[in-house]
Amino acid sequence: MADGADEPAQVFGSCAGALVALELAVRHPDRVRSTVAHEPPAMELLPDAERHRAFFDGVYETFRRAGAGAALRELSAIFGSRPAPELPEAHDNTAFFLAHTLRPSTRFRPDLTALAALAERVVVAGGHDSRTHTVHRPAAVLAARLGQDLTEFPGGHVGYAKHPAAFAARLVTALTALPALPRTVQDPTTPTASAS
């Protein structure tokens, strides 16, 4: 949503992508104008983090032993025992996710001190339909730790795929509500983003 190639970016990420978005904001506060993090799976923020580590280790072992289908059935526990959300076939990267993303992303602990300094430029979001799911809990905890209310988005954990128009409209609203990058944080060689 930036006006030019050198403008600070507005960043959105969901699930593991939300963790990437948050880390990008922390590492490059001069380059990231605003961030929307939708249901980051930062299970390490939860008081029962050790139990979740064991659970995701079990899902990984099931994947290695019995394949993606069996692992997804086991993973359904974090989605209220509903089937794990399916993405459109063209975007199905389930095997890669189970092999390489699941455990590192659920073990990642965001830098709360650094994020607190950027909190006015960060929206932590969760899906309306996933409010009772385990996968939603870290987003609620993170929002509270940053002193904000969790912003509700349409659908569940993959609301962007199931309700793209409503999700996009909510995303635009969330990004528009965030303030412009403060001049004190911005790199002096980077032009200031115009609010339009």
Tab-separated table of C-alpha atoms in Angstrom:
chain	number	residue	atom	x	y	z
A	1	MET	CA	0.000	0.000	0.000
A	2	ALA	CA	3.005	2.294	-0.114
A	3	ASP	CA	2.983	5.004	-2.781
A	4	GLY	CA	6.445	4.298	-4.149
A	5	ALA	CA	9.227	1.745	-4.165
A	6	ASP	CA	11.131	3.617	-1.440
A	7	GLU	CA	8.105	4.145	0.794
A	8	PRO	CA	7.840	2.257	4.103
A	9	ALA	CA	5.738	-0.874	3.669
A	10	GLN	CA	2.436	-1.896	5.163
A	11	VAL	CA	2.794	-5.586	5.994
A	12	PHE	CA	0.231	-8.334	6.479
A	13	GLY	CA	0.931	-11.899	7.512
A	14	SER	CA	-1.180	-14.817	8.702
A	15	CYS	CA	-0.150	-17.859	10.754
A	16	ALA	CA	3.632	-18.315	10.367
A	17	GLY	CA	3.580	-15.337	8.001
A	18	ALA	CA	2.306	-13.219	10.887
A	19	LEU	CA	5.435	-14.114	12.851
A	20	VAL	CA	7.541	-13.072	9.853
A	21	ALA	CA	5.619	-9.786	9.641
A	22	LEU	CA	6.183	-9.066	13.344
A	23	GLU	CA	9.880	-9.868	13.110
A	24	LEU	CA	10.211	-7.683	10.022
A	25	ALA	CA	8.659	-4.792	11.955
A	26	VAL	CA	11.082	-5.338	14.850
A	27	ARG	CA	14.191	-5.635	12.681
A	28	HIS	CA	13.329	-2.825	10.273
A	29	PRO	CA	11.133	-0.280	12.060
A	30	ASP	CA	12.266	2.385	9.606
A	31	ARG	CA	11.046	0.343	6.624
A	32	VAL	CA	7.741	-0.972	7.999
A	33	ARG	CA	5.007	1.619	8.361
A	34	SER	CA	2.404	-0.734	9.835
A	35	THR	CA	1.839	-4.429	10.468
A	36	VAL	CA	-1.235	-6.645	10.705
A	37	ALA	CA	-0.465	-10.027	12.261
A	38	HIS	CA	-3.341	-12.505	11.876
A	39	GLU	CA	-3.288	-15.423	14.329
A	40	PRO	CA	0.483	-15.796	14.765
A	41	PRO	CA	1.063	-19.276	16.242
A	42	ALA	CA	3.390	-18.015	19.003
A	43	MET	CA	2.515	-20.852	21.379
A	44	GLU	CA	5.532	-19.973	23.549
A	45	LEU	CA	3.514	-17.001	24.849
A	46	LEU	CA	0.998	-19.364	26.449
A	47	PRO	CA	1.297	-20.609	30.043
A	48	ASP	CA	0.995	-24.203	28.788
A	49	ALA	CA	3.679	-23.789	26.110
A	50	GLU	CA	5.467	-27.010	27.081
A	51	ARG	CA	2.319	-29.054	26.421
A	52	HIS	CA	1.980	-27.422	23.003
A	53	ARG	CA	5.608	-28.181	22.130
A	54	ALA	CA	4.947	-31.843	22.865
A	55	PHE	CA	1.749	-31.744	20.801
A	56	PHE	CA	3.461	-30.276	17.721
A	57	ASP	CA	6.351	-32.716	18.088
A	58	GLY	CA	3.737	-35.483	18.012
A	59	VAL	CA	2.116	-34.067	14.873
A	60	TYR	CA	5.534	-33.915	13.202
A	61	GLU	CA	6.289	-37.531	14.147
A	62	THR	CA	2.903	-38.611	12.803
A	63	PHE	CA	3.709	-36.841	9.538
A	64	ARG	CA	7.074	-38.608	9.285
A	65	ARG	CA	5.563	-41.991	10.119
A	66	ALA	CA	2.123	-41.905	8.491
A	67	GLY	CA	2.009	-38.954	6.091
A	68	ALA	CA	0.291	-35.599	5.771
A	69	GLY	CA	-3.289	-36.845	6.029
A	70	ALA	CA	-2.737	-38.498	9.402
A	71	ALA	CA	-0.793	-35.467	10.687
A	72	LEU	CA	-3.567	-33.082	9.622
A	73	ARG	CA	-6.155	-35.201	11.421
A	74	GLU	CA	-4.042	-34.941	14.570
A	75	LEU	CA	-3.483	-31.215	14.035
A	76	SER	CA	-7.252	-30.674	13.945
A	77	ALA	CA	-7.197	-30.464	17.764
A	78	ILE	CA	-5.972	-26.847	17.579
A	79	PHE	CA	-8.870	-25.987	15.271
A	80	GLY	CA	-11.563	-27.080	17.727
A	81	SER	CA	-11.300	-30.679	16.461
A	82	ARG	CA	-12.582	-29.569	13.064
A	83	PRO	CA	-10.493	-30.572	10.067
A	84	ALA	CA	-7.388	-28.424	9.632
A	85	PRO	CA	-8.219	-25.567	7.242
A	86	GLU	CA	-7.740	-26.447	3.604
A	87	LEU	CA	-6.244	-23.996	1.159
A	88	PRO	CA	-7.032	-23.908	-2.543
A	89	GLU	CA	-5.229	-26.718	-4.348
A	90	ALA	CA	-2.860	-24.334	-6.142
A	91	HIS	CA	-1.558	-23.167	-2.763
A	92	ASP	CA	-1.339	-26.537	-1.025
A	93	ASN	CA	2.065	-26.730	0.624
A	94	THR	CA	0.969	-29.077	3.414
A	95	ALA	CA	3.935	-31.437	3.283
A	96	PHE	CA	6.439	-28.579	3.335
A	97	PHE	CA	4.536	-26.906	6.182
A	98	LEU	CA	4.502	-30.067	8.289
A	99	ALA	CA	8.144	-30.878	7.586
A	100	HIS	CA	9.724	-27.434	7.907
A	101	THR	CA	7.378	-24.767	9.290
A	102	LEU	CA	5.116	-26.267	11.956
A	103	ARG	CA	7.607	-26.786	14.780
A	104	PRO	CA	9.853	-23.719	14.277
A	105	SER	CA	6.901	-21.342	13.969
A	106	THR	CA	5.107	-22.674	17.039
A	107	ARG	CA	8.341	-22.421	19.061
A	108	PHE	CA	9.087	-18.830	18.025
A	109	ARG	CA	8.672	-16.229	20.768
A	110	PRO	CA	8.193	-12.664	19.480
A	111	ASP	CA	10.307	-9.932	21.084
A	112	LEU	CA	7.623	-8.363	23.267
A	113	THR	CA	9.832	-5.484	24.414
A	114	ALA	CA	10.642	-4.449	20.851
A	115	LEU	CA	7.026	-4.894	19.743
A	116	ALA	CA	5.760	-2.807	22.666
A	117	ALA	CA	7.795	0.117	21.310
A	118	LEU	CA	5.984	-0.311	17.961
A	119	ALA	CA	2.555	-1.226	19.348
A	120	GLU	CA	0.767	1.779	17.877
A	121	ARG	CA	1.749	0.541	14.406
A	122	VAL	CA	0.828	-3.111	14.978
A	123	VAL	CA	-2.588	-4.753	14.774
A	124	VAL	CA	-2.922	-8.239	16.209
A	125	ALA	CA	-5.866	-9.985	14.570
A	126	GLY	CA	-7.846	-13.172	14.974
A	127	GLY	CA	-10.615	-14.884	13.085
A	128	HIS	CA	-14.227	-14.587	14.184
A	129	ASP	CA	-14.825	-18.290	13.538
A	130	SER	CA	-11.661	-19.441	15.335
A	131	ARG	CA	-12.231	-17.567	18.612
A	132	THR	CA	-12.633	-20.824	20.559
A	133	HIS	CA	-9.718	-22.614	18.882
A	134	THR	CA	-6.298	-23.151	20.420
A	135	VAL	CA	-4.671	-21.557	17.361
A	136	HIS	CA	-6.405	-18.284	18.302
A	137	ARG	CA	-5.046	-18.118	21.864
A	138	PRO	CA	-1.541	-16.735	21.114
A	139	ALA	CA	-3.030	-13.809	19.168
A	140	ALA	CA	-5.238	-12.886	22.125
A	141	VAL	CA	-2.286	-13.107	24.520
A	142	LEU	CA	-0.041	-11.065	22.223
A	143	ALA	CA	-2.661	-8.335	21.795
A	144	ALA	CA	-3.095	-8.102	25.568
A	145	ARG	CA	0.662	-7.956	26.105
A	146	LEU	CA	0.811	-5.042	23.651
A	147	GLY	CA	-2.012	-3.275	25.488
A	148	GLN	CA	-4.570	-3.572	22.723
A	149	ASP	CA	-7.772	-5.390	21.920
A	150	LEU	CA	-7.593	-8.251	19.470
A	151	THR	CA	-8.954	-7.102	16.091
A	152	GLU	CA	-11.509	-9.513	14.685
A	153	PHE	CA	-11.378	-10.552	11.033
A	154	PRO	CA	-13.969	-12.512	9.027
A	155	GLY	CA	-13.725	-16.280	8.946
A	156	GLY	CA	-11.330	-18.459	10.856
A	157	HIS	CA	-7.630	-19.202	10.667
A	158	VAL	CA	-7.628	-19.035	6.852
A	159	GLY	CA	-10.321	-16.397	6.508
A	160	TYR	CA	-8.351	-14.761	3.697
A	161	ALA	CA	-8.947	-17.870	1.536
A	162	LYS	CA	-12.525	-18.588	2.601
A	163	HIS	CA	-13.875	-14.996	2.662
A	164	PRO	CA	-11.438	-13.004	0.497
A	165	ALA	CA	-13.556	-9.910	-0.186
A	166	ALA	CA	-14.706	-9.380	3.410
A	167	PHE	CA	-11.239	-10.195	4.716
A	168	ALA	CA	-9.598	-7.724	2.320
A	169	ALA	CA	-12.046	-4.985	3.299
A	170	ARG	CA	-11.274	-5.560	6.987
A	171	LEU	CA	-7.546	-5.506	6.246
A	172	VAL	CA	-7.802	-2.168	4.427
A	173	THR	CA	-9.750	-0.728	7.365
A	174	ALA	CA	-7.159	-1.981	9.854
A	175	LEU	CA	-4.199	-0.631	7.875
A	176	THR	CA	-5.873	2.715	7.236
A	177	ALA	CA	-6.483	3.209	10.959
A	178	LEU	CA	-2.798	2.881	11.825
A	179	PRO	CA	-0.675	6.031	12.094
A	180	ALA	CA	1.985	7.008	9.608
A	181	LEU	CA	5.584	6.108	10.377
A	182	PRO	CA	6.967	8.653	12.880
A	183	ARG	CA	9.723	10.833	11.471
A	184	THR	CA	11.925	10.004	14.466
A	185	VAL	CA	11.917	6.317	13.502
A	186	GLN	CA	12.118	6.715	9.757
A	187	ASP	CA	15.451	6.547	7.960
A	188	PRO	CA	16.275	10.145	6.914
A	189	THR	CA	17.062	8.977	3.368
A	190	THR	CA	13.562	7.530	2.951
A	191	PRO	CA	10.707	9.828	1.877
A	192	THR	CA	7.776	10.078	4.266
A	193	ALA	CA	4.706	8.082	3.208
A	194	SER	CA	1.792	10.345	2.382
A	195	ALA	CA	-1.497	9.570	4.076
A	196	SER	CA	-3.930	9.162	1.223
